[in-house]
XYZ file of C-alpha atoms in Angstrom:
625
model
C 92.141 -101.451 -21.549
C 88.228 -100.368 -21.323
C 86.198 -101.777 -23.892
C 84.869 -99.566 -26.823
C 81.332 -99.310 -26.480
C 78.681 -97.471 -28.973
C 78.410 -95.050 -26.029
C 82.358 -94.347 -25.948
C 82.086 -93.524 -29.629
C 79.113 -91.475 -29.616
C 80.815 -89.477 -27.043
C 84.046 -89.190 -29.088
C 81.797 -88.017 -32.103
C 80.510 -85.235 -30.113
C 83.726 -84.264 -28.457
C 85.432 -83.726 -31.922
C 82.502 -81.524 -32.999
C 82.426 -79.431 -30.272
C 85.904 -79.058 -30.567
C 85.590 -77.812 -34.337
C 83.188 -75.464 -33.175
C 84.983 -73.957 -30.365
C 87.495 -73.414 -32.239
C 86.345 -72.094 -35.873
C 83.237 -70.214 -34.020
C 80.632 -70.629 -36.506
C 78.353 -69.791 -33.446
C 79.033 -68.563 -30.294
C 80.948 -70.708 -27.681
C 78.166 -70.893 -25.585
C 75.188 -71.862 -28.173
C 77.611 -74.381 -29.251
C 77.944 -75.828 -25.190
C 74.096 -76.393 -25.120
C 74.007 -78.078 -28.547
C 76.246 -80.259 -26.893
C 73.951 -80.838 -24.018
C 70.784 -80.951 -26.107
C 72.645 -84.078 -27.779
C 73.902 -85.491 -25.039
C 70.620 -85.313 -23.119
C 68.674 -87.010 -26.339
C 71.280 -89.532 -26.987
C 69.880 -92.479 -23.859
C 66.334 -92.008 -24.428
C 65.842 -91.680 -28.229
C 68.079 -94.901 -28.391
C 66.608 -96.834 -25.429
C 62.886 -96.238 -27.481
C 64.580 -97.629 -30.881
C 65.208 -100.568 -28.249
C 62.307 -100.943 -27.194
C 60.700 -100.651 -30.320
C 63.160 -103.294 -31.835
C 65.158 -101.022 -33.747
C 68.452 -101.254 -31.994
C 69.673 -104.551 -30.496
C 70.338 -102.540 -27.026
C 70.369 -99.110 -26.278
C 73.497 -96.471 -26.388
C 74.694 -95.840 -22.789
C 76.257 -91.875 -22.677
C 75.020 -90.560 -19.672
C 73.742 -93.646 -17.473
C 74.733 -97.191 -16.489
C 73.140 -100.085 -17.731
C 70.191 -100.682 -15.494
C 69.769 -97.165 -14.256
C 66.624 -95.248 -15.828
C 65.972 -92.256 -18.658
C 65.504 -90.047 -15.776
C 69.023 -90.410 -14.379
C 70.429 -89.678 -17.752
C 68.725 -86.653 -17.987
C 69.032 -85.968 -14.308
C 72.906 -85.915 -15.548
C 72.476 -84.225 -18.415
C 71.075 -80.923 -17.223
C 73.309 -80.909 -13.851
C 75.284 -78.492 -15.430
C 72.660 -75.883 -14.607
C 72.174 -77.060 -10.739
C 76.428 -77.586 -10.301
C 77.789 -75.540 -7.838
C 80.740 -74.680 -9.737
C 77.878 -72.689 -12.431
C 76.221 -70.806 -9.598
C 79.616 -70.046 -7.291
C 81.100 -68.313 -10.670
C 78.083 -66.656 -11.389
C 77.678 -65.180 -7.738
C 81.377 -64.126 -8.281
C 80.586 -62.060 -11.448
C 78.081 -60.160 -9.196
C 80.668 -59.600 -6.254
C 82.832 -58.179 -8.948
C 80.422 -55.991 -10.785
C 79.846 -54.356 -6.444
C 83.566 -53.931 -6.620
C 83.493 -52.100 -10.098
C 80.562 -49.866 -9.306
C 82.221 -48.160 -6.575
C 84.860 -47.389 -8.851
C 87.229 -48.506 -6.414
C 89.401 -49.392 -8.940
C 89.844 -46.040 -11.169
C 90.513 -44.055 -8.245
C 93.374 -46.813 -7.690
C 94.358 -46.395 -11.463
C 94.690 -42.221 -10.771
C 97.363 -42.865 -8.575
C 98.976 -45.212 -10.422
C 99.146 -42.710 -13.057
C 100.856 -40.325 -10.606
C 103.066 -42.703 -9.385
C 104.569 -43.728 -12.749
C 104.215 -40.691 -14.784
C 105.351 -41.324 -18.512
C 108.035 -44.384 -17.861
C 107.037 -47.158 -20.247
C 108.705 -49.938 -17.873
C 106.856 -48.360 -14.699
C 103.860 -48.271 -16.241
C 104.098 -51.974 -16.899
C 105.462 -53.011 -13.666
C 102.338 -51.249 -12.262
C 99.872 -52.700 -14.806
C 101.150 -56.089 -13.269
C 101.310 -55.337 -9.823
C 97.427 -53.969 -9.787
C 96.190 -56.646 -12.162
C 97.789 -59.648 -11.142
C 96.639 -59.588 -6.853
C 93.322 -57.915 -8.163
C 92.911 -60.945 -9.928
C 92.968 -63.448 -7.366
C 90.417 -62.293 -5.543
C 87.656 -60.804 -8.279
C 87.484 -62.473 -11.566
C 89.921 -62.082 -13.758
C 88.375 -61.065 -17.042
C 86.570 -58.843 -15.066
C 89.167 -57.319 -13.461
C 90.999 -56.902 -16.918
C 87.332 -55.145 -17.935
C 87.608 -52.602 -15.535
C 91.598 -51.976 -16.133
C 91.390 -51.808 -19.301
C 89.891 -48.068 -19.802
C 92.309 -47.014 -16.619
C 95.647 -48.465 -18.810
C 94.614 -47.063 -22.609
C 93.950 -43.724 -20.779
C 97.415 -44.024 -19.187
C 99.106 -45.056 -22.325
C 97.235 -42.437 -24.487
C 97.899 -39.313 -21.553
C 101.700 -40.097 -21.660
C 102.269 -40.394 -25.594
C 103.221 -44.342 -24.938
C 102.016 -47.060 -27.405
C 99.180 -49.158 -25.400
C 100.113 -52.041 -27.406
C 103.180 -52.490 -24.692
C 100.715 -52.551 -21.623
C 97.681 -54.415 -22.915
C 99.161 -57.703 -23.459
C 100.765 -57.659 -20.327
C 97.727 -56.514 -18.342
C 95.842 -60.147 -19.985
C 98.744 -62.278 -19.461
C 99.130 -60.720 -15.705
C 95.108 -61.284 -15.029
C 95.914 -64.770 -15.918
C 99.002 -66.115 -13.981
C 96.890 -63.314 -10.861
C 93.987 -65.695 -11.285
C 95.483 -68.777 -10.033
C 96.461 -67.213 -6.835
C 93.406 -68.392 -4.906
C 90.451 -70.776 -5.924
C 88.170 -67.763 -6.964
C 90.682 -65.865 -9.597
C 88.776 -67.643 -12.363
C 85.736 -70.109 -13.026
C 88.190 -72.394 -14.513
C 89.712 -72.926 -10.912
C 86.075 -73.130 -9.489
C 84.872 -76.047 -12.317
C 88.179 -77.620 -11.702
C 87.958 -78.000 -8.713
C 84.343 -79.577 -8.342
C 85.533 -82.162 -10.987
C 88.005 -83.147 -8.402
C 85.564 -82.893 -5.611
C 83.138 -85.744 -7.158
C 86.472 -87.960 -7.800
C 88.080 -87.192 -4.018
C 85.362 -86.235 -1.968
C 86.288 -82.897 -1.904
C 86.438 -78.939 -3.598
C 89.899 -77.445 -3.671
C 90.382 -74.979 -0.845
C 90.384 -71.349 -0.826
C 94.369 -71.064 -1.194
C 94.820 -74.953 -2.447
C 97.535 -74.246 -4.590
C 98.612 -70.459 -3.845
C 101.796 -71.285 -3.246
C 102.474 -71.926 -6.823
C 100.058 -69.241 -7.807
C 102.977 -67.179 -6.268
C 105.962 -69.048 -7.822
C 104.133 -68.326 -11.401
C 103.046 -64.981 -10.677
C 106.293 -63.718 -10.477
C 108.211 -65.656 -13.068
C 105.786 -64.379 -15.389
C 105.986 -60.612 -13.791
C 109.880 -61.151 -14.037
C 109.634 -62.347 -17.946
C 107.313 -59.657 -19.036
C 108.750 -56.789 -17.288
C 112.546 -58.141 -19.266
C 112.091 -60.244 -22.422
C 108.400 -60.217 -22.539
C 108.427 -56.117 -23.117
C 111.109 -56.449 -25.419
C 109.424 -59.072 -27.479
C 105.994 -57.123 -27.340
C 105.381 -54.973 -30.569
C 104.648 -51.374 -30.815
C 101.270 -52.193 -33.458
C 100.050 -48.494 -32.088
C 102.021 -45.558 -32.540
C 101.607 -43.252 -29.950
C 99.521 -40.050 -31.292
C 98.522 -37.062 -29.759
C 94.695 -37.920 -30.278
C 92.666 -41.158 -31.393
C 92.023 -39.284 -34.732
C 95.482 -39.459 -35.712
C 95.832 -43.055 -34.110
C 92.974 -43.921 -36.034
C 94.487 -42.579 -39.228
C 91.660 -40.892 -39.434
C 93.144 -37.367 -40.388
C 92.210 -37.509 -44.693
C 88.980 -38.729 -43.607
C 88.070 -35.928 -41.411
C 86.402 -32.466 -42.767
C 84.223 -29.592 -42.515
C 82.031 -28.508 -45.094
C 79.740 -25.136 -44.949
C 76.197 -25.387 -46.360
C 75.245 -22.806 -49.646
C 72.217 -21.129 -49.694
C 71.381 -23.010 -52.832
C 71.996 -26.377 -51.000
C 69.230 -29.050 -51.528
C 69.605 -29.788 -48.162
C 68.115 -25.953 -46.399
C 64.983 -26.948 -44.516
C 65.820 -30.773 -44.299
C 66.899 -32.644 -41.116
C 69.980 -34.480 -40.629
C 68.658 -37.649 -41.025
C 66.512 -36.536 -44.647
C 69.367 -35.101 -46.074
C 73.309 -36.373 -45.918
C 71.679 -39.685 -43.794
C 69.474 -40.581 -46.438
C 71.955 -40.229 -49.680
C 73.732 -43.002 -51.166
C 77.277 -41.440 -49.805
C 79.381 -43.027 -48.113
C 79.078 -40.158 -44.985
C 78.380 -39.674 -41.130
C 78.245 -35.829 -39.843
C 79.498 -36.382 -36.914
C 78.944 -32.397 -35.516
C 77.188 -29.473 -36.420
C 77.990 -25.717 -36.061
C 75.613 -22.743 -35.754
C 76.663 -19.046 -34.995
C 79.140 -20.451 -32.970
C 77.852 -22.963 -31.156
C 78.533 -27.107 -31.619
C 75.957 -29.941 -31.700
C 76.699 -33.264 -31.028
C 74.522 -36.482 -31.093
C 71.944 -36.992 -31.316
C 72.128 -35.184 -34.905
C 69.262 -36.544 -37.286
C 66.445 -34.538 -35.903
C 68.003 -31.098 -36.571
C 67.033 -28.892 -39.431
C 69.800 -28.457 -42.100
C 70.295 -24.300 -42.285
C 72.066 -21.852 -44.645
C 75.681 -21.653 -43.396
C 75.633 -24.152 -41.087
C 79.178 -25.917 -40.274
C 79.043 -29.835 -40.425
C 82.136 -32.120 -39.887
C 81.624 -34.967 -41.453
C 83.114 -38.760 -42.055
C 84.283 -39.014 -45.602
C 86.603 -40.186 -48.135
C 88.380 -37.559 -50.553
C 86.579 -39.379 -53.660
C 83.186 -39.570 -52.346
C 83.567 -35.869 -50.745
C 83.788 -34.479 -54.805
C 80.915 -36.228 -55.823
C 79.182 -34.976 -52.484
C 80.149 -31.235 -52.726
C 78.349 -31.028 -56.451
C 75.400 -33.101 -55.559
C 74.394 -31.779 -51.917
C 75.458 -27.521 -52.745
C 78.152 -27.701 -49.929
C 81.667 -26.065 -49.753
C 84.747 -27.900 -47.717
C 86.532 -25.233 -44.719
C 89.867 -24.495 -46.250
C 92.614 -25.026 -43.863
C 90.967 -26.659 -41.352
C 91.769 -29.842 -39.396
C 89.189 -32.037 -37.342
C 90.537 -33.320 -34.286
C 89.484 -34.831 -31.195
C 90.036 -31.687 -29.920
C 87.032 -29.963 -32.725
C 84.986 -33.277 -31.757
C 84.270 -32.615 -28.099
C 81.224 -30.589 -27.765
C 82.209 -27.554 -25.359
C 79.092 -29.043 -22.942
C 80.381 -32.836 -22.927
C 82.844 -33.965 -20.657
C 83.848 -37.000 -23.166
C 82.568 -37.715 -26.704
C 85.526 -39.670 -28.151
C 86.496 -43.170 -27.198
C 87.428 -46.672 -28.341
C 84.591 -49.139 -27.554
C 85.641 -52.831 -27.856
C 83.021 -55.834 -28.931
C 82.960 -57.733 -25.773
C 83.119 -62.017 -26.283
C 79.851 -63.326 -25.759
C 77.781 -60.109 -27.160
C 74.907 -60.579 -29.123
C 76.356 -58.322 -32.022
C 78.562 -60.721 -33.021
C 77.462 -61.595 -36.117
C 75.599 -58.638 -36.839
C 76.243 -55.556 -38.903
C 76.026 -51.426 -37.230
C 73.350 -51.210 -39.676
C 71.227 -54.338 -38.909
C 71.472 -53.497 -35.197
C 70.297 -49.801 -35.904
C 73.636 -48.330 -33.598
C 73.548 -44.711 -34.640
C 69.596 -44.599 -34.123
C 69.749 -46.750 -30.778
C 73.069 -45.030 -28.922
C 72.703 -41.655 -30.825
C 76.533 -42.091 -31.066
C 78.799 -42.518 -34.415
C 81.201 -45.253 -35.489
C 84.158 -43.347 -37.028
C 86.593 -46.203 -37.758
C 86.806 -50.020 -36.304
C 90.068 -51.731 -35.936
C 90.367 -55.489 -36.031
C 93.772 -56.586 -34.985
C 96.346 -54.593 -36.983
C 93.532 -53.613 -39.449
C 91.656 -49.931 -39.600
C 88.310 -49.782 -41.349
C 87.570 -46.438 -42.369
C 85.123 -46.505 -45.490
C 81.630 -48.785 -45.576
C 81.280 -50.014 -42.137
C 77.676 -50.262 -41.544
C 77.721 -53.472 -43.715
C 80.437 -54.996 -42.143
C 79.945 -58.125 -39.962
C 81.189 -57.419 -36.235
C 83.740 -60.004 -34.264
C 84.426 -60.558 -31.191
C 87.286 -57.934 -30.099
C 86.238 -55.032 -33.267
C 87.259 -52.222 -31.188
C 85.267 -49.293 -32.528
C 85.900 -44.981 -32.356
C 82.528 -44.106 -31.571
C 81.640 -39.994 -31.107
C 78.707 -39.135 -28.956
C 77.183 -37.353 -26.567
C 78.250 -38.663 -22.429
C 74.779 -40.310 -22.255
C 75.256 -42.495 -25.087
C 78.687 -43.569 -23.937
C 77.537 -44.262 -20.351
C 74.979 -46.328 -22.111
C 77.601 -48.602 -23.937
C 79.350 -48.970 -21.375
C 76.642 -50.228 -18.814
C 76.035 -52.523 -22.266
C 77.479 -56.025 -21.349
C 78.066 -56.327 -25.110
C 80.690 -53.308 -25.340
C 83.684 -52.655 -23.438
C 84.270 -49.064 -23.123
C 88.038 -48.882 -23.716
C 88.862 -45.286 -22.018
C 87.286 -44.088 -18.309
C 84.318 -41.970 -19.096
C 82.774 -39.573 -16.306
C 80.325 -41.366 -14.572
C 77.817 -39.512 -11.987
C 76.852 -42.306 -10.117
C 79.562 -44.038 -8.906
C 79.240 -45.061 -5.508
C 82.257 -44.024 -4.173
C 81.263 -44.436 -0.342
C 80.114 -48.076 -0.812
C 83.747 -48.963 -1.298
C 84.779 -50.392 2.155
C 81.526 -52.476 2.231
C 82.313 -54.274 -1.345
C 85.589 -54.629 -0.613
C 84.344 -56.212 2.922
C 81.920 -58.273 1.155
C 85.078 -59.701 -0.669
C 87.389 -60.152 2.195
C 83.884 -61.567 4.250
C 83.355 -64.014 1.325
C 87.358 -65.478 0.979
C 87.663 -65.459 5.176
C 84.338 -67.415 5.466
C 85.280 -70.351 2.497
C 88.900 -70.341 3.667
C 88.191 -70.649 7.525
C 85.208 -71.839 8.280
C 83.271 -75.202 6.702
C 80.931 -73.122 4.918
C 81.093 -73.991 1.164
C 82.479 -71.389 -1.444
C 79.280 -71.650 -3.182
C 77.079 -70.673 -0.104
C 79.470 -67.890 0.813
C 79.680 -66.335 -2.759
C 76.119 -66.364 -3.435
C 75.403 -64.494 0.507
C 78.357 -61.972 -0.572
C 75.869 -61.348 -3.849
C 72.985 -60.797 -1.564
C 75.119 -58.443 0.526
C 76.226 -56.754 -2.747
C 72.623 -56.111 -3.258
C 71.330 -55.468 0.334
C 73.926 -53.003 0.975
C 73.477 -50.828 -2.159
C 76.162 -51.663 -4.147
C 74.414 -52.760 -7.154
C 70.789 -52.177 -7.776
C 68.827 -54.972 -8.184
C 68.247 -53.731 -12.019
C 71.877 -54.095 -12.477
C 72.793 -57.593 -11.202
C 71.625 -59.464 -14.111
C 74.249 -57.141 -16.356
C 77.175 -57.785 -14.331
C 76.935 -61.881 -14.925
C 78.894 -62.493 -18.152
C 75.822 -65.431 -19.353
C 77.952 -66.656 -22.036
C 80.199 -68.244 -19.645
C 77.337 -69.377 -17.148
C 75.718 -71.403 -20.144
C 79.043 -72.458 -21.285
C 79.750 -74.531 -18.136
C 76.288 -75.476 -17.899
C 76.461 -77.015 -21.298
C 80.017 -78.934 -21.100
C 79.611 -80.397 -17.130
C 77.592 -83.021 -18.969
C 80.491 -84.276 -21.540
C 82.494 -84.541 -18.709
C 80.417 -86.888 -17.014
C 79.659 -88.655 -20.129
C 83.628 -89.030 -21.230
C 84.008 -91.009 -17.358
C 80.718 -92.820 -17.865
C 81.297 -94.222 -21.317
C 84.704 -94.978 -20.228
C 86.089 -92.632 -23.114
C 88.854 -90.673 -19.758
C 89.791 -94.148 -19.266
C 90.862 -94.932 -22.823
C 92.700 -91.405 -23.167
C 94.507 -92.278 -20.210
C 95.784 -95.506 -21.395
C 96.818 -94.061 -24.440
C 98.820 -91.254 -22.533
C 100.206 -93.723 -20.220
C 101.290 -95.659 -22.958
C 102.597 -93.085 -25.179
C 104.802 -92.246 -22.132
C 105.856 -95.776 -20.783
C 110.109 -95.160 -20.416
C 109.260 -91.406 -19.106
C 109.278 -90.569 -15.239
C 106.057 -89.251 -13.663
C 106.943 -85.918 -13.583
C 107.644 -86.116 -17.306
C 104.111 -87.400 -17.798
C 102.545 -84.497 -15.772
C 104.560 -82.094 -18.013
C 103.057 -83.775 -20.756
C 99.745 -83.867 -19.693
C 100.235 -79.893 -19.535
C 101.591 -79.633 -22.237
C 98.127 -81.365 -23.828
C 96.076 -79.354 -22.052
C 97.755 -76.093 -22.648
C 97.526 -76.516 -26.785
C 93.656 -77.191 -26.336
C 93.084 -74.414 -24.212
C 94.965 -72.260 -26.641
C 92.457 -73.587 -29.352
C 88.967 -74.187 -27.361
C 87.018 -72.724 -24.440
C 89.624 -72.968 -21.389
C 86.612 -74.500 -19.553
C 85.987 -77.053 -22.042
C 89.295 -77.879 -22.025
C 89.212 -78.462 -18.113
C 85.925 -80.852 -18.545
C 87.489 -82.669 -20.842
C 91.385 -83.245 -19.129
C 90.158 -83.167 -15.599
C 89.108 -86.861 -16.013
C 91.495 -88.165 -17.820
C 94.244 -86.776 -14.721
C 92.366 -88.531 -12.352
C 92.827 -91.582 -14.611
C 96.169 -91.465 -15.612
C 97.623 -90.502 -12.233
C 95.320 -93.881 -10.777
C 97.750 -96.251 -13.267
C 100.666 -94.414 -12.202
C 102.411 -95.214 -8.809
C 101.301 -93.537 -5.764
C 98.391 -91.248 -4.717
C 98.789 -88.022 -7.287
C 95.618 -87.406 -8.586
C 95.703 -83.532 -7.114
C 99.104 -82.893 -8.764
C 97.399 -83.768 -12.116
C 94.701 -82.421 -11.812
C 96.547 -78.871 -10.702
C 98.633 -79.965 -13.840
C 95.256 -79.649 -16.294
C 93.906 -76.497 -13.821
C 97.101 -74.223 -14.388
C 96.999 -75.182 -17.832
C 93.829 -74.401 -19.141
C 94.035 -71.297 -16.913
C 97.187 -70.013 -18.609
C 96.787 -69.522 -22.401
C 99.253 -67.330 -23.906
C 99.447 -68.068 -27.446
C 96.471 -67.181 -29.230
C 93.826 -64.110 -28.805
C 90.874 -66.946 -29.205
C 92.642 -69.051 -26.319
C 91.605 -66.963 -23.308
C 88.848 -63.988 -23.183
C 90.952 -61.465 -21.745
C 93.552 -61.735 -24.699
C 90.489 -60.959 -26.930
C 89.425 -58.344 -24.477
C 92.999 -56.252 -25.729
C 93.406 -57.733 -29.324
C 91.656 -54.575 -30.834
C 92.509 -51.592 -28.790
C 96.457 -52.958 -28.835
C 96.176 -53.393 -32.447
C 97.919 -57.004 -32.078
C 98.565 -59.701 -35.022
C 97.600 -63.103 -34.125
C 101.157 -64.105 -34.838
C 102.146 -61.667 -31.737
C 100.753 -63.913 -28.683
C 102.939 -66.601 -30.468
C 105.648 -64.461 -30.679
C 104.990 -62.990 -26.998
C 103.592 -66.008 -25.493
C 104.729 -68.668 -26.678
C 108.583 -68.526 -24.958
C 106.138 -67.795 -21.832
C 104.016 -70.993 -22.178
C 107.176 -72.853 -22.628
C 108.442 -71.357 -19.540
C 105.031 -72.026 -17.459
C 105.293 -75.538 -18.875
C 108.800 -76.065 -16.794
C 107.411 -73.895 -13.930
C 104.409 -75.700 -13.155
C 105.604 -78.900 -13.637
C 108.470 -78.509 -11.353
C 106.475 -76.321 -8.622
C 103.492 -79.345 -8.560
C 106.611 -81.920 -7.988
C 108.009 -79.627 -5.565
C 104.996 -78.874 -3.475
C 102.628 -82.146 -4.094
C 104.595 -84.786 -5.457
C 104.334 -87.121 -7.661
C-alpha cells in the first residue's frame, strides 16, 4: 500500500470540500472548480518557501515530484486551461450553437408534431428517437436546449401534460450522448485521462457499440415502465394562465376620472406604489399595449390588466380611483397584443447563469427586457405573489409577458432558456446543409483520418464562422463557460490525486473491499461508486476523480482492463438519473415539468439500477475483463 504523505492528505482535504460544495452549491459549480485550482496551484510553492525559510521540515508535494521545480507545479496546475479535452468541448458548443441557428432542428420538431399528432406514447417515442441520435453527434445539453421549446409546444398544442415528455427527453439526451466520443464533454475529459495513462484518446466510435445496447434498453424502459412511473405534476390546460393557476390573479381594472393616477406614467403611478402589482397590458379606444409599459401616460378610461391578488386588489381600487371589468377573464388569449406574434412563454433559469443568486428586482428584469414575470415555478411549487424579492435557482422556470423583441432577447441570453419556440426572423434556414456538413466533416475527419478530435472540432468552429453560420458576435454566447472553467479547474485534482498517490490508495481500498468478488463484480462496483457521485457532484468532477483510480484498480487486478474500467467510470458519470442536481439537462426540465426531487428517484432510479447491469455486462461482453 502507498504511503500517506502530507501531500496525499492535503489532497484528500480538498477533495472532500469540493465535494461539499458541488453538492450543497453555496456558489456556483464552476467558481467552486477554480477555488480548487487556486489551492491547488498555491499549495507547492507557499509550502516549499515555509521550507526554505525553516518553517516546515520539507515541503508538501501536491502537484510535483520531489526534485522537480515550483514551475512544474504550476505548469500542472493551470493545464486545465491548455488541455485539449477544455478546448475540443468548447469548439463543440460552437458547432452546436451553427446547428441551432439554422433552426434545423424546429423545422424537424414541425414534423414531428405532424407525425404524432396528440398520442401521448408517440409523442414520447419521437421525443426519444430525435433526442437520443441528435445527441451523439452535438452536445447533449445542448441538444436538450434546443428541444426543449419544440416538446413543451407539442405537449401544450395537444392538451398533453409535458411533465410525461420532459424527463424522458433528459434521460434520452443522456444514454444519446454516449453513442460517439463527442455526445458529451464528459466522454471528451474521459477520454484524455485515459490518453495520458495509455498513450492514447478514445476514438470517435470507441465504445458505440454499447452506446447502442444502452440506448435502446433505456428507449425500451421509458417508452413501458418508465412512462408509467413518470408523474403527471402539470395538468394539461388550455393556456399557461390556467397552468399557471394564474386565473384569481388575473384582472382588468378601468381608470375613473377622479383617479390619482390621470396624467402619470406607468412607471409613476401603479409601478411606484407599495402594491403588490404588475400591469401587464393597457387598453385605449380599442387598441392594446404591451411592453414596454412604464413610459405611457395613465388616461381617463383607460383599460389595464394587471397582476394582483384579490386582497391587495381592495386596498388598490380605493387608493388608486380604479374600477375592476365585471365579467371578464384574462387569458393568454387577452395577453397577446393583436401586433405580436408571441408575448407569453415559460423562460427557464439556465445552470451556470449569472442570476443565480440574484433577485428580478436586483437585476432590474422588467426595466432591462421590458418584459413581465407573471408567476415562477420551482419544481412542483407556483409563486404568484412577491417575486421581485425572491432569490432565483438554477431551473426557476418563469411566465414572462412581453413584447417579441424582449423574448428574442432572452432567449439569445445564455442565462435563460426560452421554454416554447418563439418566431425568430433571422434564422438561417439555407445554412443548414453546410452546419450539418461541418458536423459530418468534423466526426469523418477524427474517426478516419489521424487528425486529432481537438484539431478537427476547433476547424469545424472556424468553418461555423467562415461560412456564416454564426456571426462572430455570437460565438462567445453559444459556449456554455460554466462548464469550460469547470474542467479547467478540476483537470488539476486529477493530476494531483495520481501524483500524491491518493488513486492509488482508493484503489487498494476498493480492491480490498472486494477481495472474494470476480472482476466483473468489481467493475459493477466501481459503477456503482461512480454513478452515486455523479448523482451528487459535477458529472465531470466525478470523472477526474474515478478515472484514476480505474486505471489503478484494474493494474492490481489480472489482465490488461484498464479501458473496460475506465468505460465503467465514463458511462457512469455520463448517466445520472436520480437527482435534478446530478446532470444539467435534468435541471434544464425540473421547472417547466413541474417535477419533485423525489420523482428522478422514483423514475430513475429502477433505470440506474438497470444501466448498472447493462453496462457492466455490455463492457464484459465487448472488452473483457
Amino acid at each position: 500500500m502507498p504511503a500517506v504523505t502530507a501531500g496525499t492528505v492535503v489532497v484528500f482535504v480538498l477533495i472532500l470540500a469540493a465535494l461539499v460544495l458541488f453538492a450543497t452549491e453555496p456558489v456556483p459549480v464552476d467558481v467552486t472548480a477554480l477555488t480548487l485550482l487556486v489551492a491547488l496551484v498555491l499549495v507547492d510553492p507557499v509550502t516549499q518557501g515555509m521550507a526554505d525559510a525553516g518553517l516546515l521540515a520539507e515541503p508538501v508535494y501536491v502537484l510535483r515530484s520531489p526534485g522537480e521545480d515550483v514551475a512544474a507545479a504550476t505548469a500542472r496546475g493551470l493545464s486545465g486551461f491548455a488541455s485539449s479535452a477544455t478546448i475540443t468541448v468548447l469548439a463543440m458548443f460552437i458547432l452546436s450553437g451553427g446547428v441551432q441557428r439554422t433552426g434545423v432542428v424546429q423545422r424537424l420538431g414541425e414534423r414531428v408534431a405532424g407525425l404524432t399528432g396528440d398520442s401521448e406514447g408517440r409523442q414520447v417515442a419521437a421525443t426519444i428517437g430525435i433526442v437520443s441520435p441528435l445527441s451523439g453527434f452535438i452536445n447533449n445539453t445542448a441538444a436538450v436546449a434546443v428541444l426543449l421549446p419544440m416538446v413543451s409546444d407539442l405537449a401544450h398544442k395537444t392538451r398533453n401534460s409535458p411533465s410525461k415528455l420532459l424527463l424522458p427527453l433528459s434521460y434520452a439526451s443522456m444514454f444519446g450522448g454516449m453513442l460517439t466520443l463527442i455526445g458529451t464533454s464528459t466522454n471528451i475529459l474521459a477520454s484524455e485521462l485515459y490518453a495520458e495513462f495509455s498513450g492514447r484518446p478514445f476514438s470517435m466510435f470507441e465504445f458505440t457499440q454499447l452506446g447502442v445496447v444502452v440506448t435502446v434498453v433505456g428507449a425500451a424502459y421509458l417508452l413501458t415502465v418508465g412512462r408509467w412511473l413518470t408523474p403527471t405534476r402539470i395538468e394539461p390546460e388550455a393556456d399557461l394562465t390556467s397552468e399557471f393557476g394564474l386565473e384569481e390573479y388575473l384582472t382588468e381594472v378601468v381608470v375613473r376620472e377622479d383617479s390619482v393616477l390621470v396624467g402619470k406614467t406607468v412607471s409613476e403611478g401603479l409601478s411606484a406604489v407599495e402594491f403588490d402589482v404588475d400591469v401587464l397590458q393597457l387598453v385605449r379606444d380599442g387598441r392594446a399595449f404591451a411592453e414596454p409599459l412604464e413610459p405611457k401616460t395613465i388616461r381617463a378610461g383607460d383599460v389595464l390588466a394587471v397582476r394582483v391578488d384579490r386582497d391587495t386588489l381592495v386596498d388598490l381600487l380605493d387608493a388608486e380611483g380604479l374600477d375592476v371589468l365585471a365579467d371578464v377573464e384574462v387569458t393568454d388569449e387577452e395577453l397577446e397584443a393583436p401586433d405580436e406574434a408571441s408575448n407569453l412563454v415559460e423562460v427557464v433559469v439556465a445552470p451556470g447563469s449569472r442570476l443565480v443568486g440574484e433577485s428580478l428586482a436586483g437585476m432590474a428584469f422588467r426595466q432591462q427586457y421590458d418584459a413581465t414575470v407573471l408567476a415562477l415555478r420551482r419544481g412542483g411549487e407556483l409563486i404568484r405573489e412577491r417575486m421581485d424579492d425572491l432569490t432565483l435557482r438554477v431551473g426557476d422556470t418563469l411566465l414572462v409577458q412581453g413584447a417579441s423583441e424582449s423574448l428574442t432577447r432572452l432567449e439569445d441570453n445564455p442565462d435563460f432558456i426560452v421554454a416554447q419556440e418563439i418566431e425568430r426572423p433571422d434564422v438561417r434556414s439555407s445554412k443548414t446543409p453546410v452546419a450539418v456538413g461541418l458536423v459530418a466533416a468534423v466526426v469523418g475527419l477524427a474517426a478516419l483520418t489521424p487528425i486529432p478530435i481537438v484539431a478537427a472540432a476547433l476547424a469545424g468552429a472556424l468553418g461555423m464562422v467562415l461560412t456564416g453560420c454564426l456571426r462572430p458576435t455570437e460565438v462567445y454566447d453559444t459556449v456554455q463557460w460554466d462548464v469550460i472553467f469547470l474542467l479547467a479547474g478540476v483537470i488539476p485534482l486529477g493530476l494531483a490525486l495520481e501524483t500524491t498517490g491518493g488513486a492509488a490508495l482508493i484503489a487498494d481500498g476498493v480492491v480490498a473491499a472486494s477481495a472474494t468478488l470476480p472482476a466483473v463484480a468489481v467493475l459493477g462496483l466501481l459503477y456503482v461508486i461512480t454513478a452515486v457521485l455523479t448523482n451528487i457532484v459535477s458529472n465531470n468532477a466525478s470523472v477526474v476523480l474515478m478515472v484514476p483510480v480505474a486505471i489503478e484498480v484494474a493494474g492490481k487486478l489480472p489482465g490488461d482492463a484498464a479501458l473496460a474500467f475506465v468505460l465503467a467510470v465514463t458511462f457512469a458519470a455520463s448517466t445520472a438519473f436520480m437527482t435534478p442536481v446530478g446532470y444539467q439537462t435534468n435541471l434544464f426540465v425540473y421547472g417547466p415539468g413541474g417535477y419533485r426531487f423525489t420523482d428522478y428517484v422514483r423514475v430513475g432510479g429502477p433505470l440506474q439500477a438497470i444501466f448498472t447491469v447493462v453496462t457492466t455486462l455490455g463492457i464484459a461482453f465487448f472488452w473483457g475483463v
